[in-house]
Amino acid sequence: MNSIRKRLFVILLVATGIIWLSAMGWIQHSTRVEVGHVLDRRLQESARMVASLIRRNGGIAAPDAAMLVDEAPALAGTGPHDYARQLICQVWGFDGQLKSESDGAPSGQLARQEGFSEREADGEVWRVYTHVDREMGVRVMVGDAHSIRERLVHDVAMGLLAPALLILPLLAVLIWLAVRGGLAPLDRLTQALSRRPATDLSPLRQVDTASELRPMIEALNGLFQRVEGLRERERSFTAFAAHELKTPLAGLKTQAQVAAMAPDTATRDRALGQIARGVDRTDRMVRQLLDMTAAENAIDSGAPPQEGARILADVADALVILAQSRGVTLRLETGETQWRTTQAALLAPALRNLLENAILASPKGACVEARLLRDGDTVRFAVLDRGPGIAEADRPHVIERFYRGASSPSGGGSGLGLSIVAAAVRTMGGELRLSPRHNGGERAELILPAAPRTT
């Protein structure tokens, strides 16, 4: 049952039904007990009254004492219940002789003991109270049939059950109306959301809102805010990417026109060289845009684990040509570090961007160091260069997309490198640390948990 309304209705109806049935059972039990007490008290009072009248009339020679209970007129309007002849009476002497009895009394002595007792006679179980008058030498026995008692209890219970059965359907209707009214704020919220256009990410109003719905509305407003922020970042990303791609493409077009109209070979070769560099710059930017998308939308690909040292070595091998063209030496230090990760798709682009930045920032003849070290529960990848480093004014902004500081490396950087690294490390549950080196240069560290979390 997927409907909250139906589930709540059924729960309330079942709970009410159980309480109702329990109440009826309790009423029937308490009615049986109370009616039994009342009838026992009546037997006791009737026996004592008969004994008192016998004593007042001077003994058993007076008109039959049984007439006191046998000839009492029935109440008018008793209807089908007919409880008028419920009591029977016997008067026995101490000599064991029956002195008198009422009509309908069973054969034989009703009871053998003083006080309350029960006896089966003539196929009927009787509840009897025996009053002993030693002064008169008689035992007065007054009783009533169990069947009459049970019928009385049954009639009382049925008298209560009939209205209750009529009330139950009305109660079900009231429960349904209460549930529907209680969930009305949720229906209104649903209608408000269904009427809202997809472009409207403004917060939902909380005026006159049920307190139970406020956490949901606050969560929705928080979601709208995050989606709006994401949309704004995507718009900015698209605008920056279009601008950054437009510049090298315009340069490629210009250089192609120069090459086509070149009056001599030297001019044409220079133009072709500019075209090659422009293609390299555009290729790097497209690759970085793809890396950024992958870092910000990473999913668990179920890739097999790979050695961290192997990933670092593969990235360094891919950048050897770039380092040689810049006159820079790459040096790896992984030692005996053993660490495996299933997130090579995130780690490799992060390391590549750090190494590219370090190579482009380093002067000719410098050495770029890449180290891997496991320290307890963390793994550290460190990339060190001897470039100009990051200006203090730029440090708060270097991981922003398309940000290029005053000391950015030459060679057509897009301002995406460190933002890709930061996004990838954040997704892996790690941290990017940037700090200046002694005697110049920059130290970039990727600090990752030794057991990378699954994205």
Short mmCIF file of C-alpha atoms in Angstrom, two decimals, residues 3-336:
data_model
loop_
_atom_site.label_atom_id
_atom_site.label_comp_id
_atom_site.label_asym_id
_atom_site.label_seq_id
_atom_site.Cartn_x
_atom_site.Cartn_y
_atom_site.Cartn_z
CA SER A 3 -0.72 5.68 -0.36
CA ILE A 4 0.03 7.46 2.91
CA ARG A 5 -3.62 8.47 3.14
CA LYS A 6 -4.87 4.89 2.79
CA ARG A 7 -2.19 3.53 5.09
CA LEU A 8 -3.02 6.10 7.77
CA PHE A 9 -6.74 5.43 7.37
CA VAL A 10 -6.28 1.67 7.72
CA ILE A 11 -3.97 2.07 10.73
CA LEU A 12 -6.42 4.37 12.51
CA LEU A 13 -9.40 2.19 11.59
CA VAL A 14 -7.69 -1.00 12.78
CA ALA A 15 -6.48 0.68 15.98
CA THR A 16 -9.96 2.07 16.63
CA GLY A 17 -11.52 -1.32 15.89
CA ILE A 18 -9.18 -3.07 18.32
CA ILE A 19 -9.93 -0.51 21.02
CA TRP A 20 -13.66 -0.80 20.27
CA LEU A 21 -13.62 -4.61 20.48
CA SER A 22 -11.57 -4.46 23.66
CA ALA A 23 -14.04 -2.00 25.15
CA MET A 24 -16.96 -4.25 24.23
CA GLY A 25 -15.24 -7.25 25.81
CA TRP A 26 -14.50 -5.24 28.92
CA ILE A 27 -18.10 -3.96 29.08
CA GLN A 28 -19.50 -7.47 28.74
CA HIS A 29 -17.17 -8.80 31.45
CA SER A 30 -17.85 -5.94 33.83
CA THR A 31 -21.60 -6.21 33.13
CA ARG A 32 -21.51 -9.90 33.92
CA VAL A 33 -19.67 -9.26 37.19
CA GLU A 34 -21.86 -6.34 38.26
CA VAL A 35 -25.11 -8.09 37.32
CA GLY A 36 -23.94 -11.15 39.27
CA HIS A 37 -23.26 -8.99 42.33
CA VAL A 38 -26.65 -7.30 42.07
CA LEU A 39 -28.52 -10.59 41.66
CA ASP A 40 -26.61 -12.20 44.53
CA ARG A 41 -27.49 -9.26 46.72
CA ARG A 42 -31.13 -9.64 45.71
CA LEU A 43 -31.07 -13.36 46.62
CA GLN A 44 -29.57 -12.50 49.99
CA GLU A 45 -32.12 -9.78 50.74
CA SER A 46 -35.03 -11.93 49.53
CA ALA A 47 -34.05 -14.86 51.78
CA ARG A 48 -33.70 -12.62 54.83
CA MET A 49 -37.00 -10.89 54.04
CA VAL A 50 -38.85 -14.24 53.84
CA ALA A 51 -37.30 -15.35 57.15
CA SER A 52 -38.27 -12.06 58.76
CA LEU A 53 -41.86 -12.34 57.62
CA ILE A 54 -42.10 -15.95 58.83
CA ARG A 55 -40.91 -14.84 62.26
CA ARG A 56 -43.36 -11.91 62.24
CA ASN A 57 -46.28 -14.19 61.33
CA GLY A 58 -45.49 -16.53 64.19
CA GLY A 59 -44.02 -19.43 62.33
CA ILE A 60 -44.57 -21.48 59.29
CA ALA A 61 -48.27 -22.02 60.05
CA ALA A 62 -48.97 -18.64 58.53
CA PRO A 63 -49.94 -18.50 54.85
CA ASP A 64 -47.22 -20.07 52.79
CA ALA A 65 -44.12 -17.99 53.01
CA ALA A 66 -43.46 -18.89 49.44
CA MET A 67 -46.25 -16.59 48.35
CA LEU A 68 -43.97 -13.72 49.26
CA VAL A 69 -41.90 -14.48 46.22
CA ASP A 70 -44.34 -16.56 44.20
CA GLU A 71 -47.35 -14.29 44.15
CA ALA A 72 -45.59 -10.99 43.67
CA PRO A 73 -47.25 -9.29 40.70
CA ALA A 74 -45.20 -8.94 37.53
CA LEU A 75 -44.29 -5.44 36.46
CA ALA A 76 -46.26 -4.06 33.58
CA GLY A 77 -44.48 -3.60 30.28
CA THR A 78 -41.66 -6.05 30.93
CA GLY A 79 -41.91 -7.10 27.33
CA PRO A 80 -40.26 -10.21 25.92
CA HIS A 81 -37.63 -10.41 28.64
CA ASP A 82 -40.04 -11.91 31.20
CA TYR A 83 -37.79 -11.78 34.25
CA ALA A 84 -40.86 -11.64 36.60
CA ARG A 85 -40.62 -15.34 37.61
CA GLN A 86 -36.89 -15.48 37.99
CA LEU A 87 -36.78 -16.30 41.75
CA ILE A 88 -37.77 -19.59 43.38
CA CYS A 89 -38.00 -20.25 47.11
CA GLN A 90 -37.95 -23.23 49.48
CA VAL A 91 -38.37 -23.32 53.26
CA TRP A 92 -36.95 -26.38 55.01
CA GLY A 93 -37.12 -27.24 58.68
CA PHE A 94 -34.21 -28.48 60.73
CA ASP A 95 -36.03 -31.84 60.85
CA GLY A 96 -35.39 -32.22 57.09
CA GLN A 97 -39.03 -31.64 56.13
CA LEU A 98 -40.01 -29.24 53.31
CA LYS A 99 -42.24 -26.60 54.89
CA SER A 100 -43.10 -24.62 51.80
CA GLU A 101 -41.88 -23.79 48.29
CA SER A 102 -42.79 -21.54 45.40
CA ASP A 103 -44.27 -22.69 42.15
CA GLY A 104 -41.66 -23.89 39.70
CA ALA A 105 -39.18 -24.86 42.38
CA PRO A 106 -37.16 -27.95 41.45
CA SER A 107 -37.63 -31.22 43.28
CA GLY A 108 -35.39 -31.87 46.21
CA GLN A 109 -33.53 -29.55 48.48
CA LEU A 110 -31.95 -26.60 46.64
CA ALA A 111 -28.86 -26.31 48.85
CA ARG A 112 -27.01 -28.19 51.57
CA GLN A 113 -24.98 -25.34 53.05
CA GLU A 114 -25.47 -21.92 54.47
CA GLY A 115 -24.74 -18.88 52.27
CA PHE A 116 -24.21 -18.99 48.53
CA SER A 117 -23.98 -22.23 46.60
CA GLU A 118 -24.77 -23.69 43.23
CA ARG A 119 -26.70 -26.85 42.42
CA GLU A 120 -28.00 -28.56 39.34
CA ALA A 121 -31.61 -29.70 39.56
CA ASP A 122 -34.08 -30.75 36.88
CA GLY A 123 -31.47 -30.03 34.19
CA GLU A 124 -30.93 -26.44 35.35
CA VAL A 125 -28.08 -24.88 37.29
CA TRP A 126 -29.29 -22.73 40.16
CA ARG A 127 -27.58 -20.02 42.15
CA VAL A 128 -28.92 -20.28 45.70
CA TYR A 129 -28.58 -18.30 48.89
CA THR A 130 -29.49 -20.14 52.11
CA HIS A 131 -30.46 -18.15 55.21
CA VAL A 132 -30.54 -20.17 58.46
CA ASP A 133 -32.90 -18.99 61.21
CA ARG A 134 -31.99 -21.12 64.23
CA GLU A 135 -34.59 -19.45 66.42
CA MET A 136 -37.38 -20.55 64.08
CA GLY A 137 -35.61 -23.77 63.15
CA VAL A 138 -35.87 -23.22 59.38
CA ARG A 139 -33.65 -22.77 56.36
CA VAL A 140 -34.88 -20.29 53.76
CA MET A 141 -33.44 -20.95 50.29
CA VAL A 142 -33.90 -18.44 47.46
CA GLY A 143 -32.35 -19.05 44.04
CA ASP A 144 -32.40 -18.10 40.43
CA ALA A 145 -31.40 -19.98 37.28
CA HIS A 146 -28.05 -19.43 35.59
CA SER A 147 -29.76 -19.32 32.22
CA ILE A 148 -31.81 -16.33 33.34
CA ARG A 149 -28.66 -14.59 34.52
CA GLU A 150 -26.88 -15.26 31.23
CA ARG A 151 -29.86 -14.01 29.27
CA LEU A 152 -29.94 -10.84 31.33
CA VAL A 153 -26.22 -10.23 30.74
CA HIS A 154 -26.63 -11.00 27.04
CA ASP A 155 -29.55 -8.61 26.70
CA VAL A 156 -27.65 -5.82 28.46
CA ALA A 157 -24.58 -6.38 26.27
CA MET A 158 -26.65 -6.50 23.09
CA GLY A 159 -28.37 -3.32 24.15
CA LEU A 160 -24.94 -1.67 24.20
CA LEU A 161 -23.65 -3.46 21.08
CA ALA A 162 -26.39 -2.36 18.73
CA PRO A 163 -25.66 1.40 19.05
CA ALA A 164 -21.95 0.67 18.87
CA LEU A 165 -22.37 -1.21 15.59
CA LEU A 166 -24.28 1.74 14.19
CA ILE A 167 -21.55 4.12 15.37
CA LEU A 168 -18.68 2.15 13.79
CA PRO A 169 -19.42 3.08 10.13
CA LEU A 170 -19.91 6.70 11.20
CA LEU A 171 -16.58 6.51 13.02
CA ALA A 172 -14.91 5.18 9.85
CA VAL A 173 -16.29 8.11 7.85
CA LEU A 174 -15.08 10.57 10.48
CA ILE A 175 -11.60 8.96 10.46
CA TRP A 176 -11.44 9.23 6.66
CA LEU A 177 -12.50 12.89 6.75
CA ALA A 178 -9.97 13.59 9.52
CA VAL A 179 -7.16 11.92 7.56
CA ARG A 180 -8.08 13.78 4.39
CA GLY A 181 -8.24 17.07 6.25
CA GLY A 182 -4.99 16.37 8.07
CA LEU A 183 -3.17 15.69 4.78
CA ALA A 184 -4.70 18.68 3.00
CA PRO A 185 -1.53 20.81 3.52
CA LEU A 186 0.46 18.10 1.76
CA ASP A 187 -2.00 18.16 -1.15
CA ARG A 188 -1.67 21.93 -1.39
CA LEU A 189 2.11 21.63 -1.42
CA THR A 190 1.87 19.04 -4.19
CA GLN A 191 -0.38 21.31 -6.26
CA ALA A 192 1.95 24.27 -5.72
CA LEU A 193 4.93 22.24 -6.92
CA SER A 194 3.07 20.82 -9.91
CA ARG A 195 2.04 24.31 -11.06
CA ARG A 196 5.56 25.70 -10.68
CA PRO A 197 7.52 26.06 -13.94
CA ALA A 198 10.85 24.28 -14.21
CA THR A 199 12.68 27.61 -14.37
CA ASP A 200 11.25 28.83 -11.07
CA LEU A 201 13.70 27.95 -8.30
CA SER A 202 12.54 30.59 -5.84
CA PRO A 203 11.99 29.43 -2.24
CA LEU A 204 8.60 28.07 -1.24
CA ARG A 205 6.62 30.17 1.20
CA GLN A 206 6.25 28.89 4.74
CA VAL A 207 3.46 31.18 5.88
CA ASP A 208 0.55 29.26 7.46
CA THR A 209 2.38 26.00 6.78
CA ALA A 210 1.90 22.99 9.04
CA SER A 211 4.87 22.52 11.35
CA GLU A 212 5.32 18.93 10.12
CA LEU A 213 5.84 20.18 6.56
CA ARG A 214 8.35 22.89 7.41
CA PRO A 215 11.38 20.52 7.45
CA MET A 216 10.33 19.25 4.00
CA ILE A 217 9.88 22.77 2.66
CA GLU A 218 13.22 23.84 4.12
CA ALA A 219 14.85 20.82 2.46
CA LEU A 220 13.18 21.68 -0.86
CA ASN A 221 14.27 25.31 -0.59
CA GLY A 222 17.80 24.14 0.13
CA LEU A 223 17.64 21.90 -2.93
CA PHE A 224 16.34 24.78 -5.06
CA GLN A 225 19.20 26.94 -3.81
CA ARG A 226 21.79 24.27 -4.64
CA VAL A 227 20.28 23.65 -8.07
CA GLU A 228 20.24 27.40 -8.75
CA GLY A 229 23.87 27.61 -7.71
CA LEU A 230 24.71 24.67 -9.95
CA ARG A 231 22.87 26.25 -12.86
CA GLU A 232 24.73 29.50 -12.29
CA ARG A 233 28.04 27.67 -12.25
CA GLU A 234 27.13 25.82 -15.41
CA ARG A 235 26.17 29.08 -17.12
CA SER A 236 29.46 30.62 -16.04
CA PHE A 237 31.35 27.53 -17.09
CA THR A 238 29.73 27.53 -20.52
CA ALA A 239 30.38 31.24 -21.01
CA PHE A 240 34.03 30.97 -19.93
CA ALA A 241 34.57 27.84 -22.01
CA ALA A 242 33.07 29.49 -25.08
CA HIS A 243 35.24 32.55 -24.55
CA GLU A 244 38.42 30.53 -23.98
CA LEU A 245 37.80 28.34 -27.02
CA LYS A 246 36.94 31.32 -29.17
CA THR A 247 40.36 32.92 -28.63
CA PRO A 248 42.53 30.02 -29.93
CA LEU A 249 40.07 29.30 -32.73
CA ALA A 250 40.26 32.92 -33.86
CA GLY A 251 44.06 32.68 -33.74
CA LEU A 252 43.97 29.45 -35.77
CA LYS A 253 41.82 31.10 -38.38
CA THR A 254 44.12 34.11 -38.59
CA GLN A 255 47.25 32.00 -38.87
CA ALA A 256 45.63 29.81 -41.49
CA GLN A 257 44.87 32.92 -43.54
CA VAL A 258 48.47 34.13 -43.06
CA ALA A 259 49.82 30.76 -44.18
CA ALA A 260 47.55 30.78 -47.21
CA MET A 261 48.69 34.24 -48.27
CA ALA A 262 52.33 33.93 -47.15
CA PRO A 263 54.71 35.52 -49.68
CA ASP A 264 57.58 33.27 -48.68
CA THR A 265 58.35 29.97 -46.99
CA ALA A 266 59.56 31.49 -43.73
CA THR A 267 56.31 33.37 -43.18
CA ARG A 268 54.28 30.28 -44.00
CA ASP A 269 56.37 28.14 -41.60
CA ARG A 270 55.90 30.64 -38.78
CA ALA A 271 52.16 30.64 -39.39
CA LEU A 272 52.06 26.83 -39.43
CA GLY A 273 54.02 26.78 -36.19
CA GLN A 274 51.50 29.12 -34.61
CA ILE A 275 48.70 26.89 -35.86
CA ALA A 276 50.34 23.84 -34.26
CA ARG A 277 50.72 25.63 -30.94
CA GLY A 278 47.12 26.84 -31.15
CA VAL A 279 45.92 23.29 -31.79
CA ASP A 280 47.92 22.08 -28.79
CA ARG A 281 46.40 24.79 -26.62
CA THR A 282 42.90 24.02 -27.83
CA ASP A 283 43.45 20.30 -27.36
CA ARG A 284 44.62 20.84 -23.78
CA MET A 285 41.67 23.06 -23.01
CA VAL A 286 39.17 20.54 -24.40
CA ARG A 287 40.87 17.79 -22.40
CA GLN A 288 40.72 19.90 -19.26
CA LEU A 289 37.05 20.67 -19.83
CA LEU A 290 36.40 16.94 -20.11
CA ASP A 291 38.48 16.33 -16.97
CA MET A 292 36.50 18.98 -15.10
CA THR A 293 33.21 17.40 -16.14
CA ALA A 294 34.46 13.97 -15.09
CA ALA A 295 35.71 15.27 -11.72
CA GLU A 296 32.47 17.06 -10.87
CA ASN A 297 30.19 14.24 -12.03
CA ALA A 298 32.21 11.22 -10.97
CA ILE A 299 30.40 7.91 -10.60
CA ASP A 300 31.56 4.53 -9.42
CA SER A 301 32.65 2.80 -12.63
CA GLY A 302 33.54 -0.44 -10.89
CA ALA A 303 37.09 -0.24 -12.26
CA PRO A 304 39.65 -2.69 -10.86
CA PRO A 305 42.12 -1.26 -8.34
CA GLN A 306 45.42 0.08 -9.66
CA GLU A 307 48.72 0.81 -8.00
CA GLY A 308 49.12 4.49 -7.11
CA ALA A 309 52.81 4.39 -8.06
CA ARG A 310 51.91 2.96 -11.48
CA ILE A 311 49.37 5.73 -12.09
CA LEU A 312 51.96 8.39 -11.23
CA ALA A 313 54.57 6.75 -13.49
CA ASP A 314 52.12 6.56 -16.42
CA VAL A 315 51.22 10.24 -16.05
CA ALA A 316 54.89 11.22 -15.91
CA ASP A 317 55.68 9.13 -19.02
CA ALA A 318 52.93 10.92 -20.93
CA LEU A 319 54.51 14.30 -20.06
CA VAL A 320 58.09 13.48 -20.87
CA ILE A 321 57.91 15.10 -24.32
CA LEU A 322 56.47 18.31 -22.83
CA ALA A 323 59.21 18.36 -20.18
CA GLN A 324 61.93 17.83 -22.77
CA SER A 325 60.58 20.60 -24.94
CA ARG A 326 60.78 22.93 -21.94
CA GLY A 327 64.21 21.71 -20.88
CA VAL A 328 62.81 20.38 -17.58
CA THR A 329 63.72 17.11 -15.85
CA LEU A 330 61.12 14.87 -14.20
CA ARG A 331 62.12 12.83 -11.15
CA LEU A 332 59.80 10.29 -9.45
CA GLU A 333 60.19 9.05 -5.86
CA THR A 334 57.74 6.27 -4.92
CA GLY A 335 60.03 4.00 -2.92
CA GLU A 336 58.30 0.89 -1.60
#
